Amino acid sequence: MQDAFIQVWRQAGRFDPARGSAAAWLIALARYRALDLIRRHGREIPVAEPPDRADDAPDALDVLTRTAEGAALHRCLEGLEPERRRLVVMAFVRGLSHGELAAALRIPLGTVKSSIRRSLQSLRACLDR
Amino acid sequence: MTDDQDPPDLAGEYVLGTLDGAARAAAEARLAHDPAFAAAVTAWQDRLAPLAALAAPADPPAAVWEQIAAAAAPPPRRVGLGVRFWQASTAGALALAAALAGIMLLRPPAPAPGPAAMAVLAGRSGLPVFVAVARAGQLVLRPVGAVTAVPAGREMELWVLKAGATSPRPLGALPAIGRTGPAGAPVATGAELLVSVEPAGGAPGGVPTGPVIYRGKLAPL
């Protein structure tokens, strides 16, 4: 996180308010930095974990409804099949790659890739409506 | 598989973070020279940002902030110039040293819980100079760049301009280490923080009289 925020200050001039929200930009930069570290040096937490984590709980997504943008995303996620929704949320929250998702959930890599693609297409169509 | 090279929502997969090392690096390289791809990535960042609410909140240790400020500060050469320049004015040099060394804490008499927000205060060049974090009725300013030296007999004063308001409200002088800031915080999201150069003791009449040298809008954290 520290590196991510240092990167933010260095790149602050590149932020264009006309193109996106500042919060989303900050979140994205912090996540990208974390993903870089994970992909390069591996993660400290094992990928395969018992399925009782917050992102797997049925009502975990309810926190999204606190903001208007979150409520829209929540509604669109609810429109996905439960397994696909779980894949998308796990990927975002835990920073898992296609391969890691396949290993963690014991489903074929091709299935993970096509599920993510279809989920993203559905989300985009739903959110941009 | 050729479709691995360019799936319809490569930007979405990049933002979601599912691309493996090589594919991720390729997407990153493409950001620099493909404006359409960069725009698609920005759109996906906005779409998926609310998911960050699912991550467990974690407050970094104070040392992390210290190191961020140190790493984000400009090269020592520029600091040295500023200090040399202001050796003529003890007050100015002290103020600059204090600003570069430490944290400025403005604590309202009755801290009220409120939404967290942050602002990056920048000068006309756009380079960030202060980072302000407003949380639980407390506003913390941290220098992250070369702070302009203020002439002798003058001081920097912090103001808040609420969204829609026409005149700013004074928040106190900078640096204000250990000083109790005036009441008036918490500062609302969407408000703008301004720093102006004023006569020592504060702007007379409670309105800025000097030039506004830094400004930045508070965005929700």
Short mmCIF file of C-alpha atoms in Angstrom, two decimals:
data_model
loop_
_atom_site.label_atom_id
_atom_site.label_comp_id
_atom_site.label_asym_id
_atom_site.label_seq_id
_atom_site.Cartn_x
_atom_site.Cartn_y
_atom_site.Cartn_z
CA MET A 1 0.00 0.00 0.00
CA GLN A 2 2.82 2.33 0.84
CA ASP A 3 4.34 1.90 -2.61
CA ALA A 4 0.94 2.38 -4.17
CA PHE A 5 0.43 5.75 -2.54
CA ILE A 6 3.92 6.92 -3.40
CA GLN A 7 3.05 6.02 -6.97
CA VAL A 8 -0.14 8.05 -6.64
CA TRP A 9 1.73 11.22 -5.70
CA ARG A 10 4.15 10.74 -8.54
CA GLN A 11 1.37 10.15 -11.04
CA ALA A 12 -1.07 12.71 -9.64
CA GLY A 13 -0.54 14.93 -12.67
CA ARG A 14 -1.76 12.15 -14.92
CA PHE A 15 -5.15 11.98 -13.25
CA ASP A 16 -7.84 13.42 -15.50
CA PRO A 17 -11.07 14.18 -13.61
CA ALA A 18 -13.00 14.22 -16.88
CA ARG A 19 -12.21 10.56 -17.42
CA GLY A 20 -13.03 8.94 -14.12
CA SER A 21 -13.56 9.44 -10.41
CA ALA A 22 -10.60 10.17 -8.15
CA ALA A 23 -11.57 7.46 -5.68
CA ALA A 24 -11.79 4.82 -8.42
CA TRP A 25 -8.41 5.92 -9.73
CA LEU A 26 -6.82 5.67 -6.27
CA ILE A 27 -8.34 2.26 -5.66
CA ALA A 28 -7.20 1.01 -9.05
CA LEU A 29 -3.62 2.24 -8.59
CA ALA A 30 -3.37 0.65 -5.16
CA ARG A 31 -4.73 -2.63 -6.50
CA TYR A 32 -2.45 -2.65 -9.54
CA ARG A 33 0.57 -2.18 -7.31
CA ALA A 34 -0.58 -5.00 -5.06
CA LEU A 35 -1.18 -7.23 -8.10
CA ASP A 36 2.29 -6.42 -9.45
CA LEU A 37 3.80 -7.50 -6.15
CA ILE A 38 1.73 -10.67 -5.97
CA ARG A 39 2.51 -11.68 -9.55
CA ARG A 40 6.21 -10.97 -9.10
CA HIS A 41 6.92 -12.25 -5.61
CA GLY A 42 4.03 -14.53 -4.81
CA ARG A 43 1.52 -14.00 -2.04
CA GLU A 44 1.87 -14.45 1.67
CA ILE A 45 -1.59 -15.93 2.16
CA PRO A 46 -2.38 -19.32 0.64
CA VAL A 47 -4.86 -19.15 -2.22
CA ALA A 48 -6.92 -22.17 -1.17
CA GLU A 49 -8.82 -21.16 1.92
CA PRO A 50 -11.94 -22.45 3.60
CA PRO A 51 -15.02 -20.92 1.93
CA ASP A 52 -16.12 -18.98 5.01
CA ARG A 53 -14.50 -15.71 4.06
CA ALA A 54 -16.43 -12.47 3.94
CA ASP A 55 -16.55 -12.37 0.14
CA ASP A 56 -18.25 -15.76 0.06
CA ALA A 57 -20.95 -15.03 2.64
CA PRO A 58 -24.39 -14.58 1.11
CA ASP A 59 -24.97 -11.08 2.49
CA ALA A 60 -21.37 -9.84 2.19
CA LEU A 61 -22.29 -7.87 -0.92
CA ASP A 62 -24.85 -5.83 1.01
CA VAL A 63 -22.16 -3.31 2.03
CA LEU A 64 -22.15 -2.25 -1.63
CA THR A 65 -25.60 -0.74 -1.30
CA ARG A 66 -24.28 2.12 0.86
CA THR A 67 -23.39 4.16 -2.21
CA ALA A 68 -25.35 4.78 -5.41
CA GLU A 69 -22.59 3.32 -7.61
CA GLY A 70 -22.28 0.36 -5.29
CA ALA A 71 -26.03 -0.24 -5.33
CA ALA A 72 -26.00 -0.34 -9.14
CA LEU A 73 -23.09 -2.79 -9.12
CA HIS A 74 -24.84 -4.86 -6.45
CA ARG A 75 -27.98 -5.08 -8.59
CA CYS A 76 -25.94 -6.12 -11.63
CA LEU A 77 -23.92 -8.70 -9.66
CA GLU A 78 -27.19 -10.15 -8.37
CA GLY A 79 -28.12 -10.71 -12.00
CA LEU A 80 -25.16 -13.06 -12.48
CA GLU A 81 -25.32 -16.77 -11.74
CA PRO A 82 -24.05 -17.34 -8.16
CA GLU A 83 -20.92 -19.22 -9.31
CA ARG A 84 -19.98 -16.44 -11.75
CA ARG A 85 -20.65 -13.75 -9.18
CA ARG A 86 -18.38 -15.58 -6.75
CA LEU A 87 -15.61 -15.75 -9.36
CA VAL A 88 -15.76 -12.00 -10.07
CA VAL A 89 -15.85 -11.01 -6.41
CA MET A 90 -13.05 -13.42 -5.46
CA ALA A 91 -10.92 -12.18 -8.34
CA PHE A 92 -11.32 -8.54 -7.31
CA VAL A 93 -11.09 -8.88 -3.54
CA ARG A 94 -8.28 -11.44 -3.40
CA GLY A 95 -6.47 -10.43 -6.58
CA LEU A 96 -6.55 -13.94 -8.05
CA SER A 97 -5.50 -14.64 -11.61
CA HIS A 98 -7.41 -16.97 -13.95
CA GLY A 99 -5.03 -19.78 -13.02
CA GLU A 100 -5.27 -19.16 -9.29
CA LEU A 101 -9.08 -19.03 -9.43
CA ALA A 102 -9.12 -22.34 -11.29
CA ALA A 103 -6.85 -23.92 -8.67
CA ALA A 104 -8.70 -22.45 -5.70
CA LEU A 105 -12.15 -23.50 -6.90
CA ARG A 106 -11.02 -26.70 -8.65
CA ILE A 107 -12.64 -25.82 -11.96
CA PRO A 108 -10.99 -25.98 -15.41
CA LEU A 109 -8.99 -22.92 -16.50
CA GLY A 110 -11.02 -22.58 -19.70
CA THR A 111 -14.23 -22.47 -17.68
CA VAL A 112 -12.81 -19.75 -15.44
CA LYS A 113 -11.76 -17.65 -18.44
CA SER A 114 -15.08 -17.96 -20.26
CA SER A 115 -17.06 -17.36 -17.07
CA ILE A 116 -15.13 -14.20 -16.28
CA ARG A 117 -15.55 -12.95 -19.84
CA ARG A 118 -19.28 -13.53 -19.88
CA SER A 119 -19.64 -12.01 -16.41
CA LEU A 120 -17.77 -8.88 -17.45
CA GLN A 121 -19.90 -8.56 -20.58
CA SER A 122 -23.08 -8.92 -18.52
CA LEU A 123 -21.87 -6.42 -15.93
CA ARG A 124 -20.90 -3.88 -18.55
CA ALA A 125 -24.24 -4.20 -20.33
CA CYS A 126 -26.10 -3.94 -17.02
CA LEU A 127 -24.10 -0.99 -15.62
CA ASP A 128 -24.00 1.04 -18.84
CA ARG A 129 -27.71 0.64 -19.43
CA MET B 1 -5.41 -19.44 -28.32
CA THR B 2 -5.56 -16.24 -30.29
CA ASP B 3 -8.55 -14.90 -28.36
CA ASP B 4 -6.33 -14.83 -25.28
CA GLN B 5 -4.43 -11.97 -26.90
CA ASP B 6 -7.42 -9.71 -27.22
CA PRO B 7 -10.65 -10.80 -25.60
CA PRO B 8 -13.58 -8.37 -25.91
CA ASP B 9 -13.11 -7.19 -22.35
CA LEU B 10 -9.36 -7.28 -21.95
CA ALA B 11 -9.65 -3.92 -20.17
CA GLY B 12 -12.16 -5.43 -17.74
CA GLU B 13 -9.91 -8.43 -17.07
CA TYR B 14 -6.98 -6.09 -16.52
CA VAL B 15 -8.91 -4.03 -13.95
CA LEU B 16 -10.40 -7.13 -12.32
CA GLY B 17 -6.86 -8.43 -12.06
CA THR B 18 -7.28 -11.91 -13.49
CA LEU B 19 -4.60 -11.60 -16.17
CA ASP B 20 -1.49 -13.65 -15.50
CA GLY B 21 1.94 -11.99 -15.35
CA ALA B 22 2.76 -11.83 -19.07
CA ALA B 23 -0.75 -10.87 -20.19
CA ARG B 24 -0.90 -8.24 -17.45
CA ALA B 25 2.43 -6.75 -18.53
CA ALA B 26 1.26 -6.68 -22.17
CA ALA B 27 -1.94 -4.87 -21.18
CA GLU B 28 0.06 -2.38 -19.12
CA ALA B 29 2.36 -1.64 -22.06
CA ARG B 30 -0.67 -1.10 -24.27
CA LEU B 31 -2.06 1.56 -21.91
CA ALA B 32 0.73 3.92 -22.90
CA HIS B 33 0.02 3.99 -26.63
CA ASP B 34 -3.59 2.93 -27.03
CA PRO B 35 -5.94 5.73 -25.86
CA ALA B 36 -9.05 3.66 -26.60
CA PHE B 37 -7.77 0.86 -24.40
CA ALA B 38 -6.80 3.35 -21.68
CA ALA B 39 -10.32 4.83 -21.80
CA ALA B 40 -11.83 1.34 -21.54
CA VAL B 41 -9.64 0.67 -18.49
CA THR B 42 -10.77 3.93 -16.84
CA ALA B 43 -14.41 2.99 -17.46
CA TRP B 44 -13.86 -0.42 -15.86
CA GLN B 45 -12.07 1.17 -12.88
CA ASP B 46 -15.17 3.27 -12.28
CA ARG B 47 -17.51 0.30 -12.74
CA LEU B 48 -15.69 -2.00 -10.32
CA ALA B 49 -14.44 0.52 -7.73
CA PRO B 50 -17.38 -0.09 -5.33
CA LEU B 51 -16.08 -3.65 -4.82
CA ALA B 52 -13.22 -2.16 -2.79
CA ALA B 53 -15.79 -1.78 0.02
CA LEU B 54 -15.59 -5.56 0.43
CA ALA B 55 -11.95 -5.50 1.43
CA ALA B 56 -11.36 -5.54 5.16
CA PRO B 57 -10.32 -2.05 6.29
CA ALA B 58 -6.76 -1.87 7.58
CA ASP B 59 -5.12 1.20 9.00
CA PRO B 60 -1.45 1.27 8.03
CA PRO B 61 1.03 1.89 10.85
CA ALA B 62 2.11 5.52 11.30
CA ALA B 63 5.58 4.64 10.04
CA VAL B 64 4.09 3.92 6.62
CA TRP B 65 2.86 7.49 6.31
CA GLU B 66 6.25 8.79 7.42
CA GLN B 67 7.97 6.77 4.70
CA ILE B 68 5.44 7.85 2.09
CA ALA B 69 6.09 11.50 2.91
CA ALA B 70 9.84 10.91 2.83
CA ALA B 71 9.77 9.05 -0.50
CA ALA B 72 7.36 11.48 -2.12
CA ALA B 73 9.35 14.55 -1.02
CA PRO B 74 11.42 16.18 -3.75
CA PRO B 75 15.16 15.54 -4.02
CA PRO B 76 17.16 17.01 -1.12
CA ARG B 77 18.87 19.51 -3.42
CA ARG B 78 15.70 21.56 -3.75
CA VAL B 79 15.07 21.48 -0.03
CA GLY B 80 18.61 22.71 0.54
CA LEU B 81 18.09 25.66 -1.74
CA GLY B 82 14.95 26.61 0.10
CA VAL B 83 16.61 26.40 3.46
CA ARG B 84 19.63 28.44 2.32
CA PHE B 85 17.36 31.06 0.87
CA TRP B 86 15.47 31.38 4.09
CA GLN B 87 18.43 31.44 6.42
CA ALA B 88 18.02 35.21 6.22
CA SER B 89 14.72 34.90 7.93
CA THR B 90 14.78 32.75 11.02
CA ALA B 91 11.04 32.52 11.11
CA GLY B 92 10.86 31.52 7.48
CA ALA B 93 13.58 28.89 7.83
CA LEU B 94 11.98 27.46 10.93
CA ALA B 95 8.62 27.29 9.24
CA LEU B 96 10.07 25.56 6.20
CA ALA B 97 12.05 23.08 8.29
CA ALA B 98 9.00 22.34 10.40
CA ALA B 99 6.88 21.89 7.32
CA LEU B 100 9.32 19.46 5.75
CA ALA B 101 10.07 17.57 8.93
CA GLY B 102 6.75 16.97 10.46
CA ILE B 103 3.10 16.66 10.60
CA MET B 104 0.64 19.45 10.97
CA LEU B 105 -2.27 18.62 13.11
CA LEU B 106 -5.34 20.75 13.35
CA ARG B 107 -7.54 19.38 16.04
CA PRO B 108 -11.00 20.83 16.54
CA PRO B 109 -12.17 21.12 20.17
CA ALA B 110 -14.84 18.44 19.78
CA PRO B 111 -13.85 15.81 17.21
CA ALA B 112 -16.98 14.53 15.54
CA PRO B 113 -17.03 11.29 13.60
CA GLY B 114 -17.56 11.81 9.92
CA PRO B 115 -16.74 10.34 6.57
CA ALA B 116 -13.08 10.15 5.68
CA ALA B 117 -11.86 12.27 2.82
CA MET B 118 -8.55 13.25 1.34
CA ALA B 119 -7.22 16.01 -0.83
CA VAL B 120 -4.02 16.56 -2.69
CA LEU B 121 -3.11 20.25 -2.50
CA ALA B 122 -1.11 21.39 -5.47
CA GLY B 123 0.28 24.65 -6.72
CA ARG B 124 -0.16 26.04 -10.20
CA SER B 125 2.40 23.59 -11.59
CA GLY B 126 0.11 20.74 -10.55
CA LEU B 127 2.80 19.12 -8.40
CA PRO B 128 1.38 17.86 -5.10
CA VAL B 129 2.66 19.81 -2.09
CA PHE B 130 0.38 18.75 0.76
CA VAL B 131 -1.78 15.73 1.35
CA ALA B 132 -4.74 16.41 3.59
CA VAL B 133 -6.67 13.60 5.24
CA ALA B 134 -9.91 14.44 7.02
CA ARG B 135 -11.15 11.73 9.33
CA ALA B 136 -13.32 11.72 12.43
CA GLY B 137 -13.46 15.50 12.58
CA GLN B 138 -9.70 15.78 12.38
CA LEU B 139 -7.74 17.25 9.52
CA VAL B 140 -4.15 16.18 9.07
CA LEU B 141 -1.90 17.91 6.58
CA ARG B 142 1.34 16.41 5.48
CA PRO B 143 3.91 18.03 3.21
CA VAL B 144 4.82 15.79 0.29
CA GLY B 145 6.61 18.32 -1.88
CA ALA B 146 8.67 21.48 -1.72
CA VAL B 147 6.67 23.97 0.31
CA THR B 148 7.01 27.54 -0.89
CA ALA B 149 9.02 29.73 1.46
CA VAL B 150 6.89 32.54 2.81
CA PRO B 151 8.30 36.07 3.13
CA ALA B 152 9.17 37.32 6.61
CA GLY B 153 6.18 38.68 8.49
CA ARG B 154 3.77 36.54 6.55
CA GLU B 155 2.39 33.04 7.02
CA MET B 156 0.44 30.40 5.19
CA GLU B 157 -3.18 30.09 6.18
CA LEU B 158 -5.47 27.15 5.52
CA TRP B 159 -9.05 27.69 4.33
CA VAL B 160 -11.97 25.51 3.43
CA LEU B 161 -14.37 26.40 0.66
CA LYS B 162 -17.51 24.30 0.94
CA ALA B 163 -19.11 23.10 -2.27
CA GLY B 164 -21.41 25.87 -3.46
CA ALA B 165 -20.09 28.45 -0.96
CA THR B 166 -18.76 31.75 -2.23
CA SER B 167 -16.27 32.58 0.51
CA PRO B 168 -13.89 30.25 2.35
CA ARG B 169 -13.75 29.71 6.09
CA PRO B 170 -10.39 30.06 7.90
CA LEU B 171 -8.99 26.86 9.47
CA GLY B 172 -5.75 28.23 10.90
CA ALA B 173 -2.16 29.04 10.13
CA LEU B 174 0.41 26.62 8.65
CA PRO B 175 2.49 25.15 10.02
CA ALA B 176 0.44 24.69 13.12
CA ILE B 177 2.35 22.01 14.91
CA GLY B 178 0.90 21.48 18.32
CA ARG B 179 -1.46 24.35 17.83
CA THR B 180 -5.15 23.96 18.34
CA GLY B 181 -6.95 24.70 15.17
CA PRO B 182 -10.04 26.85 15.15
CA ALA B 183 -13.43 25.19 15.38
CA GLY B 184 -15.12 24.48 12.13
CA ALA B 185 -13.98 21.01 11.14
CA PRO B 186 -15.17 18.40 10.19
CA VAL B 187 -14.59 19.25 6.60
CA ALA B 188 -17.13 17.92 4.18
CA THR B 189 -16.39 15.90 1.10
CA GLY B 190 -16.57 17.99 -2.05
CA ALA B 191 -15.16 21.01 -0.23
CA GLU B 192 -11.95 22.58 -1.43
CA LEU B 193 -8.95 23.28 0.78
CA LEU B 194 -7.00 26.44 0.00
CA VAL B 195 -3.70 27.75 1.29
CA SER B 196 -3.07 31.48 0.98
CA VAL B 197 -0.24 33.76 2.04
CA GLU B 198 -1.40 36.15 4.75
CA PRO B 199 0.07 38.65 7.21
CA ALA B 200 1.44 37.02 10.37
CA GLY B 201 -1.40 36.47 12.79
CA GLY B 202 -3.89 35.57 10.12
CA ALA B 203 -5.92 37.32 7.49
CA PRO B 204 -7.72 40.30 8.97
CA GLY B 205 -11.48 40.07 8.68
CA GLY B 206 -11.47 36.30 8.16
CA VAL B 207 -11.23 36.46 4.37
CA PRO B 208 -8.15 35.60 2.28
CA THR B 209 -6.19 38.69 1.29
CA GLY B 210 -3.09 37.11 -0.18
CA PRO B 211 -2.61 34.87 -3.20
CA VAL B 212 -3.94 31.30 -2.98
CA ILE B 213 -0.82 29.21 -3.60
CA TYR B 214 -2.17 25.68 -3.10
CA ARG B 215 -5.57 24.15 -3.48
CA GLY B 216 -7.19 20.74 -3.69
CA LYS B 217 -10.66 19.20 -3.52
CA LEU B 218 -11.59 16.68 -0.84
CA ALA B 219 -12.59 13.34 -2.30
CA PRO B 220 -14.18 10.56 -0.25
CA LEU B 221 -11.80 7.85 0.93
#
